[in-house]
Amino acid sequence: MKKTKIAGAVAVIVAAVAAGMLWQNGDSAADDVADNQTLASQPPESSEADAVARGRYIAIAGDCVACHTAPGSKEPFSGGYAISTPFGGIFASNITPDTQTGIGNWTERDFYRAVRHGKGKEGENLYPAMPYNAYVKVSDRDMHDLWLYMRSVKPVHNPVPATNLGFPYNIRLAMMGWNLLFFKNHGFEPDATQSAEWNRGAYLVDALEHCGACHTPKNSLGGDRDAYLQGSNLAEWHAPDITSNSYTGIGGWSLDQITQYLKLGSNHVAVASGPMAEAVSNSTQHLTEADLHAIAVYLKLQPD
Ligand code: HEC
Ligand code: HEC
């Protein structure tokens, strides 16, 4: 019985690999806009100050620090935090410019492939605990600014324990099957029928802020179910429905009340706790008023 199961799993993986190779070559050229400079090879230049500042804002909006910093650590981005998933703990990497334990030897192109396409330096598949599923929509410009910012971060020597999940999740190749099923490999497409503000909100929610990573319910393999932002159970928390449904969602909240919640972590009816309190303190509270308003506009016009 066990053998049949394993053979079955292997067959699925092999089929997925074959299909995945065909499919993945299709759309991955997007990362070729980046070059082959490594992160540690060039110190940031003063002429880049504006881009670095923009990149810092991108890193905050993407909340990279939340997963890539161990609890209690004073070294941002130095990795070592184990993200709990239904399949086991997955350690987030050291993404500082350290050449031995971080990504100092990575080229800009490697970086884009990891963030937008979930590929490690050697082309291995990253686990989707890294939300490349959302970051695939991050624009080239934001990626480049983010890269320049990462270059300015202090290199930290900190080896991160290897992730060791049970079979078949320990096979990184199996993630190709996951990608085939659940990874939507295309960039952000603005909706011309909506306002520029709505589109900015859509970009923030879907690409950088990856709100759906917590708020869109998942199937048993961790892929998104077809119930966008309608609420999902996390390990010990429930991320509620944030569509404009008046009963289950936040349809009763005004634009100001949504903005206030994301800025201050509380409003007339709700106080953010747990993972949402972290998302507010690491990320949303630092967004500009205009960006928070755009998110609110987008959520308000979200069909339930
Ligand atoms: C929700 C948690 C989470 C967030 C948010 C997150 N990451 Fe990750 N990231 C991970 C995990 C987990 C891994 C390791 C995946 C693996 O081992 O397969 C990873 C891996 C990576 C890698 C590959 C490193 C290596 O050595 O292979 C890079 C680069 C990276 N992340 C950059 C970023 C950047 C930049 C951001 C912000 C835009 C970000 N990550 C946000 C969880 C996260
Ligand atoms: C790391 C997971 C996570 C991410 C990312 C996340 N949320 Fe949440 N969110 C939660 C959890 C969990 C709660 C419930 C918090 C509580 O019970 O206090 C919540 C609560 C909320 C609420 C309050 C809903 C209510 O009815 O009380 C809103 C609004 C919200 N999130 C919006 C967002 C938006 C917008 C984003 C993206 C900018 C986002 N969240 C990203 C986990 C997350």
Short mmCIF file of C-alpha atoms and ligand atoms in Angstrom, two decimals:
data_model
loop_
_atom_site.label_atom_id
_atom_site.label_comp_id
_atom_site.label_asym_id
_atom_site.label_seq_id
_atom_site.Cartn_x
_atom_site.Cartn_y
_atom_site.Cartn_z
CA MET A 1 0.00 0.00 0.00
CA LYS A 2 2.69 2.41 1.04
CA LYS A 3 4.70 1.56 -2.08
CA THR A 4 1.76 2.26 -4.36
CA LYS A 5 1.26 5.58 -2.67
CA ILE A 6 4.90 6.51 -3.12
CA ALA A 7 4.88 5.36 -6.75
CA GLY A 8 1.74 7.44 -7.27
CA ALA A 9 3.35 10.48 -5.72
CA VAL A 10 6.46 10.01 -7.84
CA ALA A 11 4.38 9.69 -11.02
CA VAL A 12 2.54 12.89 -10.17
CA ILE A 13 5.81 14.65 -9.52
CA VAL A 14 7.38 13.43 -12.77
CA ALA A 15 4.35 14.49 -14.79
CA ALA A 16 4.31 17.83 -13.07
CA VAL A 17 8.03 18.34 -13.67
CA ALA A 18 7.62 17.65 -17.37
CA ALA A 19 4.62 19.95 -17.71
CA GLY A 20 6.18 22.48 -15.39
CA MET A 21 9.33 22.77 -17.47
CA LEU A 22 7.38 23.50 -20.59
CA TRP A 23 5.18 25.97 -18.83
CA GLN A 24 7.78 27.70 -16.73
CA ASN A 25 9.99 28.58 -19.63
CA GLY A 26 6.99 30.35 -21.10
CA ASP A 27 6.79 33.46 -18.99
CA SER A 28 9.89 33.70 -16.89
CA ALA A 29 11.78 36.00 -19.26
CA ALA A 30 10.42 38.90 -17.24
CA ASP A 31 13.32 38.59 -14.79
CA ASP A 32 15.85 39.17 -17.57
CA VAL A 33 15.35 42.89 -17.08
CA ALA A 34 17.72 42.52 -14.11
CA ASP A 35 21.49 42.27 -14.48
CA ASN A 36 24.24 40.03 -13.18
CA GLN A 37 25.78 42.32 -10.56
CA THR A 38 25.96 40.61 -7.20
CA LEU A 39 24.46 42.16 -4.10
CA ALA A 40 27.69 42.53 -2.18
CA SER A 41 29.87 43.61 -5.12
CA GLN A 42 28.86 47.24 -5.21
CA PRO A 43 28.40 49.49 -2.23
CA PRO A 44 25.38 51.77 -2.60
CA GLU A 45 26.21 55.08 -4.27
CA SER A 46 25.04 58.42 -2.98
CA SER A 47 23.31 59.11 -6.31
CA GLU A 48 21.07 56.18 -5.50
CA ALA A 49 19.74 57.65 -2.26
CA ASP A 50 16.26 58.30 -3.66
CA ALA A 51 15.96 54.84 -5.14
CA VAL A 52 17.18 53.30 -1.87
CA ALA A 53 14.55 55.26 0.04
CA ARG A 54 11.87 54.07 -2.37
CA GLY A 55 13.20 50.52 -2.03
CA ARG A 56 12.95 50.76 1.73
CA TYR A 57 9.29 51.66 1.34
CA ILE A 58 8.82 48.64 -0.97
CA ALA A 59 10.46 46.36 1.61
CA ILE A 60 8.10 47.75 4.25
CA ALA A 61 5.04 47.35 2.03
CA GLY A 62 6.17 43.80 1.22
CA ASP A 63 6.76 43.18 4.93
CA CYS A 64 9.96 41.23 4.19
CA VAL A 65 11.17 41.83 7.72
CA ALA A 66 8.25 39.94 9.29
CA CYS A 67 9.39 36.54 8.06
CA HIS A 68 13.06 37.19 7.46
CA THR A 69 13.91 38.20 11.03
CA ALA A 70 13.95 35.78 13.97
CA PRO A 71 11.77 36.75 16.93
CA GLY A 72 13.73 38.97 19.30
CA SER A 73 16.59 39.40 16.83
CA LYS A 74 18.02 42.90 16.46
CA GLU A 75 19.37 42.11 13.00
CA PRO A 76 16.69 42.78 10.39
CA PHE A 77 16.57 40.35 7.41
CA SER A 78 19.09 37.93 8.97
CA GLY A 79 16.65 35.01 8.80
CA GLY A 80 16.06 32.08 11.10
CA TYR A 81 12.35 32.49 11.80
CA ALA A 82 10.48 29.20 11.37
CA ILE A 83 7.17 29.81 9.65
CA SER A 84 4.66 27.22 10.73
CA THR A 85 2.68 25.65 7.91
CA PRO A 86 0.34 22.64 7.94
CA PHE A 87 3.31 20.72 6.47
CA GLY A 88 5.89 21.68 9.11
CA GLY A 89 8.19 24.59 9.97
CA ILE A 90 9.92 26.36 7.10
CA PHE A 91 12.91 28.54 7.92
CA ALA A 92 13.04 31.92 6.25
CA SER A 93 16.47 32.68 4.79
CA ASN A 94 19.07 35.27 5.67
CA ILE A 95 18.59 37.91 2.94
CA THR A 96 21.25 40.39 4.08
CA PRO A 97 24.23 41.01 1.74
CA ASP A 98 26.47 38.60 3.72
CA THR A 99 28.32 36.50 1.13
CA GLN A 100 28.48 33.31 3.20
CA THR A 101 25.15 33.00 4.95
CA GLY A 102 23.06 35.65 3.17
CA ILE A 103 22.47 36.58 -0.46
CA GLY A 104 25.62 38.65 -0.99
CA ASN A 105 26.68 36.43 -3.91
CA TRP A 106 23.31 36.61 -5.58
CA THR A 107 22.89 38.58 -8.76
CA GLU A 108 20.02 40.96 -9.27
CA ARG A 109 18.57 38.42 -11.66
CA ASP A 110 18.77 35.64 -9.03
CA PHE A 111 16.98 37.96 -6.64
CA TYR A 112 14.14 38.68 -9.06
CA ARG A 113 13.73 34.99 -9.80
CA ALA A 114 13.45 34.20 -6.08
CA VAL A 115 11.08 37.02 -5.20
CA ARG A 116 8.85 36.83 -8.27
CA HIS A 117 9.17 33.22 -9.33
CA GLY A 118 10.04 31.27 -6.19
CA LYS A 119 13.41 29.94 -7.40
CA GLY A 120 16.49 29.58 -5.22
CA LYS A 121 19.97 30.50 -6.47
CA GLU A 122 20.56 27.10 -8.04
CA GLY A 123 17.12 27.13 -9.62
CA GLU A 124 15.60 24.96 -6.90
CA ASN A 125 11.99 25.61 -5.98
CA LEU A 126 11.32 27.67 -2.90
CA TYR A 127 8.40 26.78 -0.69
CA PRO A 128 5.37 28.96 -1.21
CA ALA A 129 5.63 30.04 2.45
CA MET A 130 7.67 32.71 0.66
CA PRO A 131 4.80 34.62 -0.96
CA TYR A 132 6.20 34.75 -4.52
CA ASN A 133 2.66 33.94 -5.54
CA ALA A 134 1.84 37.56 -4.69
CA TYR A 135 5.23 39.15 -5.43
CA VAL A 136 5.09 37.88 -9.02
CA LYS A 137 2.96 40.99 -9.54
CA VAL A 138 5.62 43.42 -8.25
CA SER A 139 6.71 45.83 -10.99
CA ASP A 140 10.23 45.91 -12.47
CA ARG A 141 10.82 49.36 -11.07
CA ASP A 142 9.81 48.37 -7.55
CA MET A 143 12.02 45.27 -7.81
CA HIS A 144 15.01 47.37 -8.83
CA ASP A 145 14.50 49.88 -6.00
CA LEU A 146 14.06 46.99 -3.56
CA TRP A 147 17.32 45.48 -4.79
CA LEU A 148 19.18 48.77 -4.28
CA TYR A 149 17.74 48.98 -0.78
CA MET A 150 18.78 45.40 0.05
CA ARG A 151 22.29 46.38 -1.01
CA SER A 152 22.28 49.08 1.67
CA VAL A 153 21.28 46.68 4.46
CA LYS A 154 23.95 45.65 6.96
CA PRO A 155 25.42 42.21 6.10
CA VAL A 156 24.86 39.80 8.97
CA HIS A 157 26.66 36.49 9.33
CA ASN A 158 23.92 34.17 10.52
CA PRO A 159 23.59 30.60 9.25
CA VAL A 160 19.94 29.55 9.14
CA PRO A 161 18.97 25.95 9.94
CA ALA A 162 17.91 23.91 6.91
CA THR A 163 14.19 23.27 6.52
CA ASN A 164 13.41 19.61 6.87
CA LEU A 165 9.85 18.63 6.10
CA GLY A 166 8.43 15.10 5.89
CA PHE A 167 7.97 13.25 2.61
CA PRO A 168 6.83 14.28 0.01
CA TYR A 169 7.11 17.92 1.07
CA ASN A 170 10.87 17.57 1.54
CA ILE A 171 11.25 17.19 -2.23
CA ARG A 172 11.65 20.68 -3.61
CA LEU A 173 10.91 19.38 -7.07
CA ALA A 174 7.42 18.54 -5.87
CA MET A 175 6.84 22.28 -5.61
CA MET A 176 6.84 22.32 -9.38
CA GLY A 177 3.58 20.44 -9.17
CA TRP A 178 2.35 22.99 -6.67
CA ASN A 179 3.39 25.82 -8.95
CA LEU A 180 1.65 24.19 -11.86
CA LEU A 181 -1.57 23.93 -9.91
CA PHE A 182 -1.58 27.16 -7.96
CA PHE A 183 1.06 29.63 -9.13
CA LYS A 184 -0.34 32.24 -11.47
CA ASN A 185 2.68 33.32 -13.39
CA HIS A 186 1.76 36.77 -14.58
CA GLY A 187 2.44 40.33 -13.58
CA PHE A 188 0.00 42.94 -12.35
CA GLU A 189 -2.60 43.90 -14.92
CA PRO A 190 -4.34 47.21 -14.25
CA ASP A 191 -8.08 47.23 -14.79
CA ALA A 192 -8.80 50.05 -17.23
CA THR A 193 -12.43 50.27 -16.13
CA GLN A 194 -11.37 51.31 -12.61
CA SER A 195 -9.74 54.47 -11.25
CA ALA A 196 -5.99 54.92 -10.83
CA GLU A 197 -6.53 54.86 -7.07
CA TRP A 198 -8.40 51.55 -7.18
CA ASN A 199 -5.57 50.10 -9.29
CA ARG A 200 -2.96 51.33 -6.83
CA GLY A 201 -4.98 49.65 -4.05
CA ALA A 202 -5.21 46.42 -6.06
CA TYR A 203 -1.46 46.46 -6.62
CA LEU A 204 -0.72 46.98 -2.93
CA VAL A 205 -3.19 44.35 -1.70
CA ASP A 206 -2.33 41.67 -4.26
CA ALA A 207 1.36 42.24 -4.97
CA LEU A 208 3.34 43.83 -2.14
CA GLU A 209 1.16 43.50 0.94
CA HIS A 210 0.08 39.92 0.02
CA CYS A 211 -3.10 40.35 2.11
CA GLY A 212 -4.54 37.23 0.44
CA ALA A 213 -1.74 35.08 1.90
CA CYS A 214 -3.68 35.27 5.17
CA HIS A 215 -7.18 36.38 4.15
CA THR A 216 -7.91 34.07 1.18
CA PRO A 217 -8.89 30.54 2.27
CA LYS A 218 -6.55 27.70 1.26
CA ASN A 219 -7.18 24.16 0.06
CA SER A 220 -5.50 21.12 1.63
CA LEU A 221 -2.33 21.70 -0.42
CA GLY A 222 -2.05 25.33 0.61
CA GLY A 223 -3.25 26.76 -2.71
CA ASP A 224 -5.76 29.63 -2.86
CA ARG A 225 -9.41 28.62 -2.95
CA ASP A 226 -11.72 30.51 -5.21
CA ALA A 227 -12.97 32.78 -2.43
CA TYR A 228 -10.75 35.83 -2.73
CA LEU A 229 -10.20 37.62 0.63
CA GLN A 230 -13.21 35.84 2.15
CA GLY A 231 -11.44 34.75 5.33
CA SER A 232 -9.08 31.93 6.27
CA ASN A 233 -7.93 29.94 9.27
CA LEU A 234 -4.25 30.38 10.10
CA ALA A 235 -2.40 28.18 12.59
CA GLU A 236 -3.87 29.78 15.70
CA TRP A 237 -5.80 32.69 14.25
CA HIS A 238 -8.66 33.43 11.98
CA ALA A 239 -8.11 36.10 9.33
CA PRO A 240 -11.66 37.36 8.71
CA ASP A 241 -13.49 38.12 5.49
CA ILE A 242 -12.30 41.55 4.28
CA THR A 243 -14.53 41.86 1.22
CA SER A 244 -17.33 44.42 1.21
CA ASN A 245 -19.87 41.82 2.32
CA SER A 246 -21.90 43.62 5.00
CA TYR A 247 -22.54 40.51 7.10
CA THR A 248 -19.32 38.53 7.01
CA GLY A 249 -16.95 41.19 5.71
CA ILE A 250 -16.19 44.87 6.30
CA GLY A 251 -18.97 46.25 4.10
CA GLY A 252 -20.16 48.31 7.08
CA TRP A 253 -16.82 50.14 7.45
CA SER A 254 -16.29 53.54 5.88
CA LEU A 255 -13.13 54.36 3.91
CA ASP A 256 -11.83 56.29 6.91
CA GLN A 257 -12.49 53.40 9.27
CA ILE A 258 -10.53 50.99 7.07
CA THR A 259 -7.68 53.47 6.76
CA GLN A 260 -7.70 54.05 10.51
CA TYR A 261 -7.53 50.31 11.24
CA LEU A 262 -4.52 49.89 8.94
CA LYS A 263 -2.82 53.01 10.30
CA LEU A 264 -3.48 52.61 14.02
CA GLY A 265 -4.39 48.94 14.42
CA SER A 266 -7.83 49.78 15.72
CA ASN A 267 -11.03 51.62 14.85
CA HIS A 268 -14.61 51.92 16.09
CA VAL A 269 -15.24 48.16 16.13
CA ALA A 270 -12.00 46.24 15.84
CA VAL A 271 -8.55 46.00 17.40
CA ALA A 272 -5.88 44.13 15.46
CA SER A 273 -4.18 41.36 17.37
CA GLY A 274 -1.78 38.49 16.53
CA PRO A 275 -0.53 38.36 12.95
CA MET A 276 -2.60 41.39 11.95
CA ALA A 277 -1.11 43.49 14.76
CA GLU A 278 2.30 42.51 13.37
CA ALA A 279 1.26 43.38 9.82
CA VAL A 280 0.13 46.80 11.07
CA SER A 281 3.24 47.49 13.12
CA ASN A 282 5.78 46.25 10.55
CA SER A 283 4.01 47.36 7.46
CA THR A 284 0.68 49.12 7.03
CA GLN A 285 1.17 51.83 9.67
CA HIS A 286 4.18 53.06 7.68
CA LEU A 287 2.30 53.42 4.40
CA THR A 288 1.40 56.90 3.16
CA GLU A 289 -2.14 58.17 3.70
CA ALA A 290 -2.63 58.02 -0.07
CA ASP A 291 -1.66 54.34 -0.20
CA LEU A 292 -3.87 53.44 2.75
CA HIS A 293 -6.75 55.27 1.13
CA ALA A 294 -6.13 53.38 -2.12
CA ILE A 295 -6.27 50.05 -0.24
CA ALA A 296 -9.54 51.12 1.39
CA VAL A 297 -11.03 52.14 -1.96
CA TYR A 298 -10.04 48.82 -3.46
CA LEU A 299 -11.44 46.77 -0.55
CA LYS A 300 -14.71 48.75 -0.54
CA LEU A 301 -15.26 48.04 -4.22
CA GLN A 302 -14.47 44.34 -3.80
CA PRO A 303 -17.51 42.29 -4.74
CA ASP A 304 -18.46 39.87 -1.97
C1 HEC B 1 5.31 35.20 4.79
C2 HEC B 1 6.73 35.04 5.00
C3 HEC B 1 7.69 35.72 4.04
C4 HEC B 1 7.67 37.02 3.58
C5 HEC B 1 6.67 38.10 3.89
C6 HEC B 1 8.85 37.16 2.74
N1 HEC B 1 9.54 35.99 2.67
FE1 HEC B 1 11.22 35.63 1.56
N2 HEC B 1 11.21 33.70 2.17
C7 HEC B 1 10.34 33.15 3.10
C8 HEC B 1 10.70 31.76 3.34
C9 HEC B 1 9.99 30.80 4.27
C10 HEC B 1 11.81 31.50 2.51
C11 HEC B 1 12.56 30.16 2.38
C12 HEC B 1 11.80 29.30 1.40
C13 HEC B 1 12.45 27.95 1.20
O1 HEC B 1 13.34 27.55 1.96
O2 HEC B 1 12.04 27.28 0.24
C14 HEC B 1 12.11 32.73 1.79
C15 HEC B 1 13.12 32.88 0.85
C16 HEC B 1 13.50 34.08 0.26
C17 HEC B 1 14.61 34.23 -0.64
C18 HEC B 1 15.53 33.11 -1.12
C19 HEC B 1 16.74 33.06 -0.21
C20 HEC B 1 17.58 31.81 -0.35
O3 HEC B 1 18.65 31.79 0.28
O4 HEC B 1 17.18 30.87 -1.05
C21 HEC B 1 14.68 35.57 -0.95
C22 HEC B 1 15.71 36.25 -1.84
C23 HEC B 1 13.61 36.22 -0.26
N3 HEC B 1 12.88 35.29 0.46
C24 HEC B 1 13.36 37.59 -0.32
C25 HEC B 1 12.25 38.19 0.25
C26 HEC B 1 11.91 39.59 0.08
C27 HEC B 1 12.75 40.59 -0.67
C28 HEC B 1 10.74 39.79 0.74
C29 HEC B 1 9.89 41.06 0.80
C30 HEC B 1 9.54 41.64 -0.49
C31 HEC B 1 10.33 38.52 1.32
N4 HEC B 1 11.28 37.58 1.00
C32 HEC B 1 9.20 38.34 2.09
C33 HEC B 1 9.28 33.79 3.70
C34 HEC B 1 8.88 35.08 3.47
C1 HEC B 2 0.10 37.48 8.41
C2 HEC B 2 -1.31 37.35 8.13
C3 HEC B 2 -2.08 38.58 7.71
C4 HEC B 2 -1.78 39.47 6.71
C5 HEC B 2 -0.56 39.46 5.78
C6 HEC B 2 -2.85 40.41 6.67
N1 HEC B 2 -3.78 40.13 7.62
FE1 HEC B 2 -5.46 41.23 8.05
N2 HEC B 2 -5.86 40.00 9.60
C7 HEC B 2 -5.16 38.87 9.96
C8 HEC B 2 -5.73 38.31 11.16
C9 HEC B 2 -5.26 37.05 11.87
C10 HEC B 2 -6.81 39.15 11.53
C11 HEC B 2 -7.70 39.02 12.74
C12 HEC B 2 -7.05 39.85 13.83
C13 HEC B 2 -7.78 39.83 15.11
O1 HEC B 2 -8.56 38.91 15.36
O2 HEC B 2 -7.55 40.78 15.88
C14 HEC B 2 -6.86 40.19 10.52
C15 HEC B 2 -7.78 41.24 10.54
C16 HEC B 2 -7.93 42.17 9.53
C17 HEC B 2 -9.00 43.17 9.47
C18 HEC B 2 -10.11 43.33 10.48
C19 HEC B 2 -11.34 42.61 10.01
C20 HEC B 2 -12.42 42.54 11.05
O3 HEC B 2 -13.57 42.23 10.65
O4 HEC B 2 -12.15 42.76 12.24
C21 HEC B 2 -8.80 43.89 8.32
C22 HEC B 2 -9.63 45.04 7.79
C23 HEC B 2 -7.62 43.35 7.68
N3 HEC B 2 -7.11 42.32 8.45
C24 HEC B 2 -7.10 43.81 6.50
C25 HEC B 2 -5.90 43.38 5.96
C26 HEC B 2 -5.28 43.98 4.80
C27 HEC B 2 -5.89 45.11 3.97
C28 HEC B 2 -4.11 43.33 4.60
C29 HEC B 2 -3.05 43.64 3.59
C30 HEC B 2 -2.61 45.04 3.64
C31 HEC B 2 -3.98 42.33 5.64
N4 HEC B 2 -5.09 42.39 6.44
C32 HEC B 2 -2.91 41.47 5.78
C33 HEC B 2 -4.04 38.36 9.30
C34 HEC B 2 -3.36 39.01 8.27
#
